[in-house]
mmCIF file of C-alpha atoms in Angstrom:
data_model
loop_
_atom_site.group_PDB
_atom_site.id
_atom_site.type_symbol
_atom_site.label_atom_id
_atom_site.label_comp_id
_atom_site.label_asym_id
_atom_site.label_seq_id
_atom_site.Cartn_x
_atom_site.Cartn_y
_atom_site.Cartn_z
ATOM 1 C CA UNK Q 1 79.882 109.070 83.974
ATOM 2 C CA UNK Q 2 81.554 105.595 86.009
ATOM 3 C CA UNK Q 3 83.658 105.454 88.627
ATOM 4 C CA UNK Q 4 86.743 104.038 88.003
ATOM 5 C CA UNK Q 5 88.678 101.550 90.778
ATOM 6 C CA UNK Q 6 92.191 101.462 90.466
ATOM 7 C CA UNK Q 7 93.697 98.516 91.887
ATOM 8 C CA UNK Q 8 97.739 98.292 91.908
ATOM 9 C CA UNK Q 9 98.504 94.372 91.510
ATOM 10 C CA UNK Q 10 100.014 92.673 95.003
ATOM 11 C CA UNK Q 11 103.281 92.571 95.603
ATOM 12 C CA UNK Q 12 104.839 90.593 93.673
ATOM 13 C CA UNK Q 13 108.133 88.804 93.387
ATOM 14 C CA UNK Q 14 109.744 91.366 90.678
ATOM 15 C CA UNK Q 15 109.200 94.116 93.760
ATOM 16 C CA UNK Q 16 110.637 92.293 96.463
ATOM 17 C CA UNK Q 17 114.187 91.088 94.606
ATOM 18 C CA UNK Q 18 114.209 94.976 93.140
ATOM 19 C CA UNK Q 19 113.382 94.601 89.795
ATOM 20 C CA UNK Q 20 112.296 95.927 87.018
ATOM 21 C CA UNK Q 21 109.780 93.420 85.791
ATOM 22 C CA UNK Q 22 108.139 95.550 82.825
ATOM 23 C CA UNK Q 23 106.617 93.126 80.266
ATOM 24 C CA UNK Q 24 108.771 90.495 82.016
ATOM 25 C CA UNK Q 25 106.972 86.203 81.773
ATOM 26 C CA UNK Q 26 106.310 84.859 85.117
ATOM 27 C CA UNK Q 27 106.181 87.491 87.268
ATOM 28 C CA UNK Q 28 103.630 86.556 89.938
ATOM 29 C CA UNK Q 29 102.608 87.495 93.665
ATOM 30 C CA UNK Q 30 105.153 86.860 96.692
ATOM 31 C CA UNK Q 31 103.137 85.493 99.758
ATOM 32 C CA UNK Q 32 102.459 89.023 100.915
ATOM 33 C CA UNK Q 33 100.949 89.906 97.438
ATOM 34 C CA UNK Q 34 98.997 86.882 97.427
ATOM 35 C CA UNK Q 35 97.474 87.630 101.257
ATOM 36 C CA UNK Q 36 96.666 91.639 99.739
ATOM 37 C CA UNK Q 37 95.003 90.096 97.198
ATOM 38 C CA UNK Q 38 92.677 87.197 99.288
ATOM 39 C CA UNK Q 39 92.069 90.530 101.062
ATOM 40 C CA UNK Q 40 90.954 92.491 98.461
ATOM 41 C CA UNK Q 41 87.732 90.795 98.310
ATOM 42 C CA UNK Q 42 86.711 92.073 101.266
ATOM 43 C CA UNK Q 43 87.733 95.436 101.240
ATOM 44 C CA UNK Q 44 85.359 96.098 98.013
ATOM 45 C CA UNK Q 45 82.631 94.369 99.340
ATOM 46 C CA UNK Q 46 79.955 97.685 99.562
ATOM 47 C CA UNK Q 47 80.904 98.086 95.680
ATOM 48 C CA UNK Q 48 78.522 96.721 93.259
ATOM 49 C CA UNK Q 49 81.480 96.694 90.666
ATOM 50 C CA UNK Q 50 79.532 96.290 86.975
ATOM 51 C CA UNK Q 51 82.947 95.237 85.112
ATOM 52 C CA UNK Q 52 86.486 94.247 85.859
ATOM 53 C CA UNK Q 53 89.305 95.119 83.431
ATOM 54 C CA UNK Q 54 92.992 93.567 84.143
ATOM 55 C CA UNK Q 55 96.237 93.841 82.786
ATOM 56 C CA UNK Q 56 97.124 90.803 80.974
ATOM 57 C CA UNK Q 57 100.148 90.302 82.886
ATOM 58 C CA UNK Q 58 99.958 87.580 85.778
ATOM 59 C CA UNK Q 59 100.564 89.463 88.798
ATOM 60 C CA UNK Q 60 97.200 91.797 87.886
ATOM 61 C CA UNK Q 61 95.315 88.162 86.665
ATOM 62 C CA UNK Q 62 96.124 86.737 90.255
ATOM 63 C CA UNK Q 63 95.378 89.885 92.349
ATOM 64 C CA UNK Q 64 91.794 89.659 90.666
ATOM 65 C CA UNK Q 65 91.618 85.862 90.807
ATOM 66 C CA UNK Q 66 89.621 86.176 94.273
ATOM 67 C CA UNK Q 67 88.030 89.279 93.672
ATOM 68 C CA UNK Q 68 86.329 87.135 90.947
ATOM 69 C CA UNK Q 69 85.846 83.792 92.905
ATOM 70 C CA UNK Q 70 84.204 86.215 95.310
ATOM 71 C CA UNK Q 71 81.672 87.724 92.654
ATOM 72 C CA UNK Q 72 81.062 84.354 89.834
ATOM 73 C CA UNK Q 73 78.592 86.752 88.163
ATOM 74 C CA UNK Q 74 81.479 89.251 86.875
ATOM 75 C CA UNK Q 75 84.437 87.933 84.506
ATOM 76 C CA UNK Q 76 87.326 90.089 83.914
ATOM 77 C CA UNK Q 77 88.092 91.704 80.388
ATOM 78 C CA UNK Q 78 92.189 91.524 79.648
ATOM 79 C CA UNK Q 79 93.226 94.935 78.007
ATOM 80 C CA UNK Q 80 96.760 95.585 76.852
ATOM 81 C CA UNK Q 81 96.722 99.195 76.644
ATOM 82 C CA UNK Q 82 96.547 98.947 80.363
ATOM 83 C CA UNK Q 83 99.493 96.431 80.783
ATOM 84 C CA UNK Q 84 102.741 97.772 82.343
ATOM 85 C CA UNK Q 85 105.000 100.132 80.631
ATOM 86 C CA UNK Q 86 107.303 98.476 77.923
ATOM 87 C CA UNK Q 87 110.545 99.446 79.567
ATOM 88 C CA UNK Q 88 112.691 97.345 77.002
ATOM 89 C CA UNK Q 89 116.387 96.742 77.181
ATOM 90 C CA UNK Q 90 116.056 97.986 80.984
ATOM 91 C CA UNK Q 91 113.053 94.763 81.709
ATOM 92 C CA UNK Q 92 114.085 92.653 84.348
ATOM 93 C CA UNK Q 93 117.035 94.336 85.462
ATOM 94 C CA UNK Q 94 118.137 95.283 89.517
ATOM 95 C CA UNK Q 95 116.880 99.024 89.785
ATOM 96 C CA UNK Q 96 119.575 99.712 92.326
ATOM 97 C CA UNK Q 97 121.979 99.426 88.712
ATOM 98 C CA UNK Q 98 119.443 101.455 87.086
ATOM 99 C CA UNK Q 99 119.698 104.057 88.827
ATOM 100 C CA UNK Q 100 123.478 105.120 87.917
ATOM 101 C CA UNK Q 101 122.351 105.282 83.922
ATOM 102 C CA UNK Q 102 122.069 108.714 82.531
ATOM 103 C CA UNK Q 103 118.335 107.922 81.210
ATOM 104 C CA UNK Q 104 117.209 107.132 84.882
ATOM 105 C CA UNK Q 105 117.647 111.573 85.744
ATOM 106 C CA UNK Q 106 115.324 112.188 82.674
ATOM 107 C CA UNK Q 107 112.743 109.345 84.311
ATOM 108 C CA UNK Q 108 112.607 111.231 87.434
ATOM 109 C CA UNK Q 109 112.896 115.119 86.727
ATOM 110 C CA UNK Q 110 111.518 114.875 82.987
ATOM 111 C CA UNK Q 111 109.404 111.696 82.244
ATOM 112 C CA UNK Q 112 107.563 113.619 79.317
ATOM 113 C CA UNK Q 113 110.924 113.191 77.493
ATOM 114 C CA UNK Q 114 111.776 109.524 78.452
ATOM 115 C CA UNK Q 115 112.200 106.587 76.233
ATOM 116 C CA UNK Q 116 113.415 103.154 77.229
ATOM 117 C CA UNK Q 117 115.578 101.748 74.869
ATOM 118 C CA UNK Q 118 113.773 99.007 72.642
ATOM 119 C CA UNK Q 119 110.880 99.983 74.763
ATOM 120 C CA UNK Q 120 108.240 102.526 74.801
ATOM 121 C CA UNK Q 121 108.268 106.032 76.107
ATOM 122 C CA UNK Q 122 106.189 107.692 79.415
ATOM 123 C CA UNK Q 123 104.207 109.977 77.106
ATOM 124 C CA UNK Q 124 103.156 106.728 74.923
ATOM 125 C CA UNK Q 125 102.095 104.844 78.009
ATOM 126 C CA UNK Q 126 99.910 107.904 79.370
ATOM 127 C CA UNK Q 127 98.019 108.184 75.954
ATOM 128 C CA UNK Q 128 97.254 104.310 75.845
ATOM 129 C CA UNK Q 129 95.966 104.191 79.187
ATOM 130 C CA UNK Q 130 94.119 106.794 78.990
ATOM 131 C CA UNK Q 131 92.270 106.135 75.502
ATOM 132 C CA UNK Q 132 91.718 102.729 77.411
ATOM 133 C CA UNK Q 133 90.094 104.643 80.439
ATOM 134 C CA UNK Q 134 87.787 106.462 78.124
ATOM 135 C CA UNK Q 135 86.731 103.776 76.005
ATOM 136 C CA UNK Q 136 85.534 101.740 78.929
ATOM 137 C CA UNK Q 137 83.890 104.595 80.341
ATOM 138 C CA UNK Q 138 81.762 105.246 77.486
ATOM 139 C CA UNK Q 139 80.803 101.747 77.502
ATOM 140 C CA UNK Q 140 79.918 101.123 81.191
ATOM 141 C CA UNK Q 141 78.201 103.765 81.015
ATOM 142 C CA UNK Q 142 76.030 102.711 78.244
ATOM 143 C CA UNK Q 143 75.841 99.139 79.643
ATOM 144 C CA UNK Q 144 75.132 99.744 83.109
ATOM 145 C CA UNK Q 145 74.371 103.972 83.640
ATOM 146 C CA UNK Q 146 76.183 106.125 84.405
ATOM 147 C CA UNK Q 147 76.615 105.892 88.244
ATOM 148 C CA UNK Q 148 78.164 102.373 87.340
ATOM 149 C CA UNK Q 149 81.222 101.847 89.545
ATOM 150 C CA UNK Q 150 83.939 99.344 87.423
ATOM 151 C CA UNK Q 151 87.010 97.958 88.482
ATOM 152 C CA UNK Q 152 90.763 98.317 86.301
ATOM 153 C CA UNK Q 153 93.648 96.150 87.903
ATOM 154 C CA UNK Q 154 96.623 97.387 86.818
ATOM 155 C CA UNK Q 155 100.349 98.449 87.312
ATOM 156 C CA UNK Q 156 101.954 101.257 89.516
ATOM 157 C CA UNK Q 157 103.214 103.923 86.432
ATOM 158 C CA UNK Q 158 100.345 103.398 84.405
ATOM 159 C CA UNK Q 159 97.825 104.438 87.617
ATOM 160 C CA UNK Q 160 99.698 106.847 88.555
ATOM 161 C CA UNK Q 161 99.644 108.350 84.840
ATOM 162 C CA UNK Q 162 96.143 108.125 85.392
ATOM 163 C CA UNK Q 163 95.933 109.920 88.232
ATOM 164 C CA UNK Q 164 98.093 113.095 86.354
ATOM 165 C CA UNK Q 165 96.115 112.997 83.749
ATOM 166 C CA UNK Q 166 92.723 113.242 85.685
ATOM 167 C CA UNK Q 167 93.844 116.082 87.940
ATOM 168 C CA UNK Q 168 95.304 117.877 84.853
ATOM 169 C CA UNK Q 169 98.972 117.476 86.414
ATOM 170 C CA UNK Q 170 101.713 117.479 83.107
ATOM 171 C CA UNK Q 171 103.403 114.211 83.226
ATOM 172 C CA UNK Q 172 106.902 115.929 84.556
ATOM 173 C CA UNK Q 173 105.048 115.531 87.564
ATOM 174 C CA UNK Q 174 103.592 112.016 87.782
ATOM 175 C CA UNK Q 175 106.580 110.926 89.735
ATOM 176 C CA UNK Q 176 105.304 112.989 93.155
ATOM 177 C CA UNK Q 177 102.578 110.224 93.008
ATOM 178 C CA UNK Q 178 102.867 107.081 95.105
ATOM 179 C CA UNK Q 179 100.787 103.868 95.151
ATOM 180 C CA UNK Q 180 101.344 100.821 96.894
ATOM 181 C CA UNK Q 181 101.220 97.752 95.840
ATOM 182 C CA UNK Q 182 97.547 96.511 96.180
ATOM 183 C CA UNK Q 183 96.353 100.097 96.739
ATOM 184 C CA UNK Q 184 93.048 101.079 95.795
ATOM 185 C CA UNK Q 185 92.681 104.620 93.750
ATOM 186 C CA UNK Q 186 89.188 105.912 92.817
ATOM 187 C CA UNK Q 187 88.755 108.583 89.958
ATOM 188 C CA UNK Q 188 84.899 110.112 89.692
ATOM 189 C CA UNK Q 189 84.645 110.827 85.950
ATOM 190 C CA UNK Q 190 81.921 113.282 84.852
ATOM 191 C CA UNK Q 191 80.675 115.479 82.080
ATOM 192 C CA UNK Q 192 83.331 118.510 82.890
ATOM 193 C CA UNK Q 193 85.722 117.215 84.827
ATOM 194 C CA UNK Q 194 87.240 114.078 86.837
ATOM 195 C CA UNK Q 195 87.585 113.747 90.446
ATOM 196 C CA UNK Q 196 90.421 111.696 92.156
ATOM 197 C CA UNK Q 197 88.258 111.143 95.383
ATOM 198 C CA UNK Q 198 91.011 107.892 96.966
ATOM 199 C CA UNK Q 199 94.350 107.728 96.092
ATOM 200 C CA UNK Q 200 96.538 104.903 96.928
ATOM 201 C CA UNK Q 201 94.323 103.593 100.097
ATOM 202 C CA UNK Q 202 95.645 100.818 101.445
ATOM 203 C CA UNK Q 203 93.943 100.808 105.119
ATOM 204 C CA UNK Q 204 97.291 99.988 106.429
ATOM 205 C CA UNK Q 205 99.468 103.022 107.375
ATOM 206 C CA UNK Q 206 102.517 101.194 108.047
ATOM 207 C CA UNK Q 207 104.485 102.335 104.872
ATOM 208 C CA UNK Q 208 104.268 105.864 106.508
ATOM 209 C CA UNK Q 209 106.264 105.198 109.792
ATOM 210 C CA UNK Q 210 110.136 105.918 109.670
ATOM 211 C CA UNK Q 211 112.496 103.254 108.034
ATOM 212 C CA UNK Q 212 115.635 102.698 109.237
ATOM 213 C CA UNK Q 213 116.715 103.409 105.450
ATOM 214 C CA UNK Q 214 114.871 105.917 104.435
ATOM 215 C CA UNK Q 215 113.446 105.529 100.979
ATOM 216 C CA UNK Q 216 115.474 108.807 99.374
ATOM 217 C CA UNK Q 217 113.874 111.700 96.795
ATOM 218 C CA UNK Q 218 113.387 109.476 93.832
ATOM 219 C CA UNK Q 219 110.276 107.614 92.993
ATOM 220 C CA UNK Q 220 111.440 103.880 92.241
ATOM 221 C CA UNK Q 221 110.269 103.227 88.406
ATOM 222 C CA UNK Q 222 107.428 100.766 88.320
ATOM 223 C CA UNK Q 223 105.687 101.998 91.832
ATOM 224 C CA UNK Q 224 108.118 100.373 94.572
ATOM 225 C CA UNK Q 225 107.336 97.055 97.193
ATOM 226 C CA UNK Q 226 105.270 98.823 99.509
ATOM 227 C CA UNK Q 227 105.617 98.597 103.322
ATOM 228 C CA UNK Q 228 108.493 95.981 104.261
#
């Protein structure tokens, strides 16, 4: 079966001013998102991707913009079920205010119970990405074989969903998971099992030295700015 690319979108503006952007219009790339993604080009070079799948929502459109000025034989397939979590009533709001409502303990200790108010919950989002994940695996594979490599641009929750549910992890602990905005995560699919073979790969290692605020024990809902 293919190997699947995940690509976090760049940072974007939503990330930098601490919010959550969710479902959010107008959301694009900051100028640091917008350099990750001229580099992105480049750092997939040695992949002969045979599809690219994006998010419909604009920070994942221009993170593959010149992935596919890069490659004018490929065009990229927009797939909902792959768009960002539907966080509702909490969409566009300052995490740091967030994190004082009672839901925000379930997101982080119990996710497999959360719902956002006039939103979706976790355990919807996993099952739509991954149906998503499957049914574009079956079809690269018939379209191209099935050492095809392919190429889904997408949001921090929703890859890191991913990731739990190809390692068999229960989604209570999807939140130990980090990926950085314009990361790149690679999941080998086959027959009997998956493989999680990059996770989060950035080639910078900068968001690993110390901070002089360190960034606490909770993952930040949507998958964080990166390194400052």
């Amino acid at each position: 079966m293919p190997t699947l690319i995940l690509v976090r979108h760049g940072r974007s503006t939503a990330n930098t001013e601490g919010l959550l952007a969710g479902w959010t219009p107008g959301v694009d790339l900051d100028e640091r998102g917008a350099a990750q993604a001229a580099a992105l080009p480049g750092r997939l070079a040695d992949l002969p991707l045979s599809e690219i799948v994006t998010s419909p929502l604009q920070r994942c459109q221009e993170t593959i913009r010149p992935l596919l000025d890069a490659r004018p034989g490929l065009r990229a397939h927009t797939d909902e079920r792959i768009g960002e979590c539907h966080y509702g009533d909490w969409s566009g709001r300052k995490l740091a205010e967030l994190k004082d409502e009672p839901l925000m303990e379930v997101v982080q200790a119990h996710p497999s119970a959360a719902a956002f108010p006039g939103g979706e919950s976790m355990r919807a989002m996993q099952t739509r990405a991954a149906e998503a994940v499957r049914e574009w695996n079956a079809r690269v594979e018939r379209d191209h074989g099935a050492d095809a490599v392919y190429l889904m641009c997408s949001h921090g929750d929703i890859i890191k969903s991913l990731v739990a549910e190809a390692l068999g992890l229960h989604l209570d602990l999807f939140q130990r998971i980090s990926v950085e905005p314009c990361s790149v995560t690679a999941i080998r699919y086959t027959r009997l099992r998956p493989f999680l073979v990059r996770l989060g790969d950035t080639g910078d290692f900068a968001s690993l030295a110390p901070r002089e605020e360190p960034p606490g024990d909770e993952a930040t809902v949507g998958g964080g700015a990166g390194a400052p």
